[in-house]
mmCIF file of C-alpha atoms in Angstrom:
data_model
loop_
_atom_site.group_PDB
_atom_site.id
_atom_site.type_symbol
_atom_site.label_atom_id
_atom_site.label_comp_id
_atom_site.label_asym_id
_atom_site.label_seq_id
_atom_site.Cartn_x
_atom_site.Cartn_y
_atom_site.Cartn_z
ATOM 1 C CA MET O 1 93.443 107.067 48.680
ATOM 2 C CA ALA O 2 90.323 107.938 46.680
ATOM 3 C CA SER O 3 89.712 108.868 43.312
ATOM 4 C CA VAL O 4 87.574 110.042 40.727
ATOM 5 C CA TYR O 5 88.032 108.657 36.477
ATOM 6 C CA ILE O 6 86.884 110.832 33.821
ATOM 7 C CA PRO O 7 86.561 108.683 30.721
ATOM 8 C CA VAL O 8 88.375 109.930 28.217
ATOM 9 C CA GLN O 9 86.139 110.410 24.599
ATOM 10 C CA GLY O 10 86.047 107.996 22.188
ATOM 11 C CA THR O 11 88.275 105.304 23.721
ATOM 12 C CA GLU O 12 87.655 102.772 26.631
ATOM 13 C CA GLU O 13 90.436 104.811 28.529
ATOM 14 C CA GLU O 14 89.665 106.652 31.865
ATOM 15 C CA VAL O 15 91.814 109.735 33.440
ATOM 16 C CA ARG O 16 92.726 108.904 37.080
ATOM 17 C CA VAL O 17 92.276 112.047 39.353
ATOM 18 C CA ALA O 18 93.761 111.098 43.427
ATOM 19 C CA LEU O 19 91.737 113.684 45.166
ATOM 20 C CA ASP O 20 94.003 114.198 47.836
ATOM 21 C CA HIS O 21 96.642 115.034 45.331
ATOM 22 C CA LEU O 22 94.290 117.571 43.183
ATOM 23 C CA PRO O 23 96.329 120.398 41.872
ATOM 24 C CA ALA O 24 96.974 123.585 43.325
ATOM 25 C CA ASP O 25 95.815 125.476 39.790
ATOM 26 C CA ALA O 26 92.563 124.881 39.047
ATOM 27 C CA SER O 27 92.726 124.754 35.223
ATOM 28 C CA ASP O 28 94.584 121.459 34.731
ATOM 29 C CA ILE O 29 91.783 120.335 36.152
ATOM 30 C CA LEU O 30 89.268 122.115 33.916
ATOM 31 C CA ASP O 31 91.110 121.488 30.387
ATOM 32 C CA ILE O 32 90.268 117.582 31.152
ATOM 33 C CA LEU O 33 86.631 118.108 32.238
ATOM 34 C CA LYS O 34 85.817 120.170 29.040
ATOM 35 C CA ALA O 35 88.092 118.248 26.307
ATOM 36 C CA GLU O 36 86.495 115.224 27.480
ATOM 37 C CA GLN O 37 83.472 116.479 28.255
ATOM 38 C CA ALA O 38 83.046 114.906 31.724
ATOM 39 C CA PRO O 39 80.020 113.907 33.636
ATOM 40 C CA LEU O 40 78.987 117.062 35.771
ATOM 41 C CA HIS O 41 78.425 115.279 38.597
ATOM 42 C CA LEU O 42 82.244 114.943 38.545
ATOM 43 C CA TRP O 43 82.701 118.656 38.198
ATOM 44 C CA LEU O 44 81.059 118.723 41.249
ATOM 45 C CA ILE O 45 82.693 116.113 43.364
ATOM 46 C CA ILE O 46 85.958 117.621 42.175
ATOM 47 C CA ALA O 47 85.256 121.235 43.123
ATOM 48 C CA ARG O 48 83.642 120.044 47.222
ATOM 49 C CA GLU O 49 86.757 117.770 47.157
ATOM 50 C CA TYR O 50 88.548 121.380 46.866
ATOM 51 C CA PHE O 51 86.147 123.318 49.398
ATOM 52 C CA LYS O 52 87.084 120.894 51.550
ATOM 53 C CA GLN O 53 90.776 121.288 51.526
ATOM 54 C CA GLY O 54 90.185 124.897 51.620
ATOM 55 C CA LYS O 55 91.121 125.781 48.503
ATOM 56 C CA ILE O 56 88.379 127.988 47.745
ATOM 57 C CA GLU O 57 89.639 129.799 44.752
ATOM 58 C CA GLN O 58 89.798 126.308 42.807
ATOM 59 C CA PHE O 59 86.207 125.537 44.002
ATOM 60 C CA ARG O 60 84.834 128.500 43.087
ATOM 61 C CA GLN O 61 86.940 128.390 39.729
ATOM 62 C CA ILE O 62 85.115 124.881 38.687
ATOM 63 C CA LEU O 63 81.646 125.740 39.658
ATOM 64 C CA GLU O 64 81.838 128.673 37.852
ATOM 65 C CA GLU O 65 83.241 126.831 34.748
ATOM 66 C CA GLY O 66 80.955 124.600 35.089
ATOM 67 C CA SER O 67 77.606 126.826 35.134
ATOM 68 C CA GLY O 68 78.776 129.116 31.969
ATOM 69 C CA PRO O 69 76.718 129.160 28.551
ATOM 70 C CA GLU O 70 78.782 126.652 26.934
ATOM 71 C CA ILE O 71 77.764 124.111 29.752
ATOM 72 C CA ASP O 72 74.024 125.021 29.639
ATOM 73 C CA ASP O 73 74.359 124.527 25.766
ATOM 74 C CA TYR O 74 76.080 120.898 26.303
ATOM 75 C CA TYR O 75 74.524 119.600 29.450
ATOM 76 C CA ALA O 76 71.065 121.057 28.716
ATOM 77 C CA ASP O 77 68.917 117.371 29.328
ATOM 78 C CA VAL O 78 71.032 117.305 32.734
ATOM 79 C CA LYS O 79 68.911 118.791 35.343
ATOM 80 C CA TYR O 80 70.201 118.068 38.754
ATOM 81 C CA GLU O 81 73.933 118.694 38.549
ATOM 82 C CA ARG O 82 73.381 122.040 36.730
ATOM 83 C CA ILE O 83 70.633 123.114 39.466
ATOM 84 C CA ALA O 84 72.930 121.347 42.257
ATOM 85 C CA ILE O 85 76.404 123.908 40.877
ATOM 86 C CA LEU O 86 74.179 127.035 41.031
ATOM 87 C CA ASN O 87 72.502 126.415 43.986
ATOM 88 C CA ALA O 88 76.412 125.567 45.470
ATOM 89 C CA LEU O 89 77.337 128.548 43.646
ATOM 90 C CA GLY O 90 74.370 130.819 45.736
ATOM 91 C CA ALA O 91 75.305 129.610 48.903
ATOM 92 C CA PHE O 92 78.788 130.313 48.413
ATOM 93 C CA HIS O 93 77.662 133.457 47.473
ATOM 94 C CA THR O 94 75.494 133.817 50.881
ATOM 95 C CA PHE O 95 77.654 132.605 52.898
ATOM 96 C CA LEU O 96 80.586 135.184 52.101
ATOM 97 C CA GLY O 97 77.615 138.036 52.185
ATOM 98 C CA LYS O 98 77.360 136.886 55.842
ATOM 99 C CA ALA O 99 80.712 137.258 56.011
ATOM 100 C CA GLU O 100 81.348 140.883 53.994
ATOM 101 C CA LYS O 101 80.504 144.289 55.239
ATOM 102 C CA ALA O 102 78.598 146.848 53.132
ATOM 103 C CA PRO O 103 78.984 147.383 49.824
ATOM 104 C CA GLN O 104 80.477 144.537 48.975
ATOM 105 C CA LYS O 105 77.711 142.537 51.114
ATOM 106 C CA GLU O 106 75.307 143.417 49.016
ATOM 107 C CA VAL O 107 77.037 142.460 45.681
ATOM 108 C CA HIS O 108 77.370 138.344 47.547
ATOM 109 C CA PHE O 109 73.866 138.562 48.053
ATOM 110 C CA LYS O 110 72.937 140.063 44.345
ATOM 111 C CA ASP O 111 75.177 137.205 43.127
ATOM 112 C CA ALA O 112 73.590 134.492 44.967
ATOM 113 C CA THR O 113 69.726 135.795 43.914
ATOM 114 C CA GLN O 114 71.286 135.550 39.649
ATOM 115 C CA TYR O 115 72.499 131.810 40.568
ATOM 116 C CA TYR O 116 69.204 130.286 42.540
ATOM 117 C CA ASN O 117 67.563 132.368 39.925
ATOM 118 C CA ARG O 118 69.157 130.470 37.065
ATOM 119 C CA ALA O 119 68.378 127.253 39.005
ATOM 120 C CA SER O 120 64.635 128.132 39.035
ATOM 121 C CA ARG O 121 64.338 128.663 35.273
ATOM 122 C CA ILE O 122 65.763 125.178 35.445
ATOM 123 C CA ASP O 123 63.281 123.672 37.601
ATOM 124 C CA GLU O 124 61.063 125.830 39.407
ATOM 125 C CA THR O 125 59.782 123.097 41.868
ATOM 126 C CA GLU O 126 63.571 121.821 43.197
ATOM 127 C CA PRO O 127 63.743 121.972 47.297
ATOM 128 C CA SER O 128 67.460 123.112 47.309
ATOM 129 C CA THR O 129 67.067 125.635 45.131
ATOM 130 C CA TRP O 130 64.181 127.092 47.702
ATOM 131 C CA ILE O 131 66.007 126.105 50.598
ATOM 132 C CA GLY O 132 68.987 128.303 49.326
ATOM 133 C CA ARG O 133 66.710 131.379 48.589
ATOM 134 C CA GLY O 134 65.970 130.633 52.211
ATOM 135 C CA GLN O 135 69.091 130.884 53.745
ATOM 136 C CA LEU O 136 69.729 133.816 51.791
ATOM 137 C CA CYS O 137 66.952 135.652 52.910
ATOM 138 C CA VAL O 138 67.432 134.898 56.735
ATOM 139 C CA ALA O 139 70.904 135.991 56.058
ATOM 140 C CA LYS O 140 69.477 139.437 54.383
ATOM 141 C CA GLY O 141 67.228 139.772 57.416
ATOM 142 C CA GLU O 142 64.536 139.379 55.330
ATOM 143 C CA LEU O 143 62.150 136.974 57.667
ATOM 144 C CA GLN O 144 58.896 136.480 56.244
ATOM 145 C CA MET O 145 60.221 135.943 52.684
ATOM 146 C CA ALA O 146 62.650 133.253 54.397
ATOM 147 C CA SER O 147 59.812 131.279 56.192
ATOM 148 C CA ASP O 148 58.335 131.733 52.651
ATOM 149 C CA SER O 149 60.206 129.785 50.862
ATOM 150 C CA PHE O 150 60.650 126.981 53.717
ATOM 151 C CA LYS O 151 57.011 126.371 53.802
ATOM 152 C CA ILE O 152 56.811 125.938 50.250
ATOM 153 C CA VAL O 153 59.105 122.558 50.670
ATOM 154 C CA LEU O 154 57.491 122.102 53.684
ATOM 155 C CA ASP O 155 54.107 121.881 52.367
ATOM 156 C CA GLU O 156 55.125 119.201 49.707
ATOM 157 C CA ASP O 157 57.612 117.462 52.292
ATOM 158 C CA GLY O 158 56.795 118.129 55.946
ATOM 159 C CA ASP O 159 59.788 115.621 57.099
ATOM 160 C CA ASN O 160 62.479 117.800 54.410
ATOM 161 C CA PHE O 161 65.177 117.932 56.982
ATOM 162 C CA PRO O 162 67.380 121.829 56.125
ATOM 163 C CA ALA O 163 63.732 123.301 55.803
ATOM 164 C CA LEU O 164 62.605 122.203 58.962
ATOM 165 C CA LEU O 165 65.444 123.829 60.007
ATOM 166 C CA GLY O 166 65.372 126.726 58.098
ATOM 167 C CA GLN O 167 61.873 127.174 59.122
ATOM 168 C CA ALA O 168 62.911 126.941 62.983
ATOM 169 C CA SER O 169 65.530 129.324 62.540
ATOM 170 C CA VAL O 170 63.147 131.833 61.101
ATOM 171 C CA TYR O 171 60.839 131.216 64.043
ATOM 172 C CA PHE O 172 63.114 131.727 66.715
ATOM 173 C CA LEU O 173 64.434 135.046 64.503
ATOM 174 C CA MET O 174 60.984 135.973 64.748
ATOM 175 C CA GLY O 175 60.675 135.727 67.974
ATOM 176 C CA ASP O 176 64.020 137.937 69.098
ATOM 177 C CA THR O 177 62.987 140.414 67.128
ATOM 178 C CA GLU O 178 59.046 140.589 67.681
ATOM 179 C CA GLN O 179 58.028 142.980 70.157
ATOM 180 C CA GLN O 180 55.074 141.998 71.786
ATOM 181 C CA HIS O 181 56.046 139.655 74.047
ATOM 182 C CA LYS O 182 53.336 137.229 73.517
ATOM 183 C CA LYS O 183 53.954 136.810 69.821
ATOM 184 C CA ALA O 184 57.217 136.172 70.987
ATOM 185 C CA LEU O 185 56.381 133.512 72.656
ATOM 186 C CA GLU O 186 54.199 132.391 70.439
ATOM 187 C CA CYS O 187 57.162 132.139 67.542
ATOM 188 C CA TYR O 188 60.069 130.227 70.354
ATOM 189 C CA LYS O 189 57.018 127.734 70.975
ATOM 190 C CA ASN O 190 57.098 127.413 66.846
ATOM 191 C CA SER O 191 60.525 127.137 66.551
ATOM 192 C CA LEU O 192 60.606 124.639 69.245
ATOM 193 C CA GLU O 193 58.216 122.112 67.814
ATOM 194 C CA LEU O 194 60.125 122.102 64.301
ATOM 195 C CA TYR O 195 63.546 121.517 66.330
ATOM 196 C CA LYS O 196 61.513 118.888 67.675
ATOM 197 C CA ARG O 197 59.866 117.611 65.217
ATOM 198 C CA ALA O 198 63.788 117.238 63.935
ATOM 199 C CA LEU O 199 64.666 115.544 66.341
ATOM 200 C CA ARG O 200 62.154 112.822 66.068
ATOM 201 C CA GLY O 201 62.803 112.341 62.757
ATOM 202 C CA TYR O 202 66.041 112.647 62.397
ATOM 203 C CA ALA O 203 67.586 111.049 65.721
ATOM 204 C CA ASP O 204 71.361 111.570 64.350
ATOM 205 C CA CYS O 205 71.260 115.259 63.278
ATOM 206 C CA PRO O 206 73.793 117.450 64.325
ATOM 207 C CA ALA O 207 74.276 119.302 67.943
ATOM 208 C CA ALA O 208 72.449 122.424 66.590
ATOM 209 C CA VAL O 209 68.939 121.103 66.469
ATOM 210 C CA ARG O 210 69.089 120.041 70.145
ATOM 211 C CA LEU O 211 71.154 123.438 70.648
ATOM 212 C CA GLY O 212 68.017 124.941 69.095
ATOM 213 C CA ILE O 213 65.397 122.768 71.230
ATOM 214 C CA ALA O 214 67.785 124.607 74.501
ATOM 215 C CA PHE O 215 67.836 127.692 73.862
ATOM 216 C CA CYS O 216 63.867 128.106 72.745
ATOM 217 C CA ARG O 217 63.065 126.503 75.946
ATOM 218 C CA TYR O 218 65.259 129.554 77.956
ATOM 219 C CA LYS O 219 63.533 131.719 75.864
ATOM 220 C CA LEU O 220 60.164 130.456 77.221
ATOM 221 C CA GLY O 221 61.247 130.391 80.444
ATOM 222 C CA GLN O 222 61.319 126.795 80.946
ATOM 223 C CA LEU O 223 64.742 127.071 82.389
ATOM 224 C CA ASP O 224 65.448 123.062 84.032
ATOM 225 C CA ARG O 225 64.229 121.748 80.158
ATOM 226 C CA ALA O 226 66.684 123.618 79.128
ATOM 227 C CA ARG O 227 69.778 122.807 81.094
ATOM 228 C CA GLN O 228 68.546 119.396 80.616
ATOM 229 C CA ALA O 229 68.963 119.915 76.818
ATOM 230 C CA PHE O 230 71.832 122.008 76.479
ATOM 231 C CA ASP O 231 73.544 118.176 78.314
ATOM 232 C CA ARG O 232 72.244 116.375 76.302
ATOM 233 C CA VAL O 233 73.811 117.974 73.393
ATOM 234 C CA LEU O 234 76.812 116.994 75.496
ATOM 235 C CA GLN O 235 75.540 113.781 75.558
ATOM 236 C CA HIS O 236 75.494 113.538 71.654
ATOM 237 C CA SER O 237 78.177 115.281 69.990
ATOM 238 C CA ARG O 238 82.046 114.780 71.125
ATOM 239 C CA SER O 239 83.056 118.223 69.097
ATOM 240 C CA TRP O 240 81.126 120.034 72.125
ATOM 241 C CA THR O 241 83.568 120.221 75.300
ATOM 242 C CA CYS O 242 82.561 121.308 78.113
ATOM 243 C CA LYS O 243 84.394 124.263 78.382
ATOM 244 C CA GLN O 244 82.246 125.701 74.919
ATOM 245 C CA MET O 245 79.278 124.765 77.059
ATOM 246 C CA LYS O 246 79.955 126.738 80.021
ATOM 247 C CA LEU O 247 80.647 129.628 78.111
ATOM 248 C CA VAL O 248 76.918 128.833 75.995
ATOM 249 C CA LYS O 249 75.484 128.557 79.889
ATOM 250 C CA PHE O 250 76.856 131.643 80.712
ATOM 251 C CA ALA O 251 75.962 133.838 77.814
ATOM 252 C CA VAL O 252 72.599 132.751 78.533
ATOM 253 C CA GLY O 253 72.493 133.924 82.647
ATOM 254 C CA TRP O 254 73.441 130.292 84.275
ATOM 255 C CA ARG O 255 76.782 130.501 86.303
ATOM 256 C CA LYS O 256 76.874 126.396 86.571
#
């Protein structure tokens, strides 16, 4: 049974919190976290556990409380965890924006932008914030701005895995929207190179990387190699069933 321990101020005692028995009312946990001025990494652990359990409102409540002005004042010297909380909220609202319809979509995108802006004011060089901004721009269809964000990270660390995947997806989407065939092919080639680079650096990468390679090869007309790439998705990922892969192949025009 996984647990976290919240230190009780002024004593050597700790409050044990069982992560698989978190209270339905997150206020109970928040009262303890605030009263004991608990380290922010514990706020993050508890929020993420709520999220994993599908308790989204509790997840949101913990993070919103953990990003309030009182927290900013008391934890002013704690940069990484404050940024992580703000970026988690930015990613959360980006996800909601993708799922919602206008005008609610724009409200979530605006909230995400504000959280990323706050994170940047703490440290404008933090890679995870730029990656989050890039993902937000992709969700909004602002592909060039997304590319600019991912490139800022890759210019400092060419092997940053999330930035590689982000930039690869941007190139692919640019290829889909490009009217000139030659330019579209160039975008797919750039996307393919980044997916391959990600695969070389991270052999245990998610199936999405190999799937990206397969789709790039398909778009480039390399059908045999695309089929091989699709087959490797099945070989390396138990989460993909034969039925799912047949549906993917059918979607791109293959019947076998």
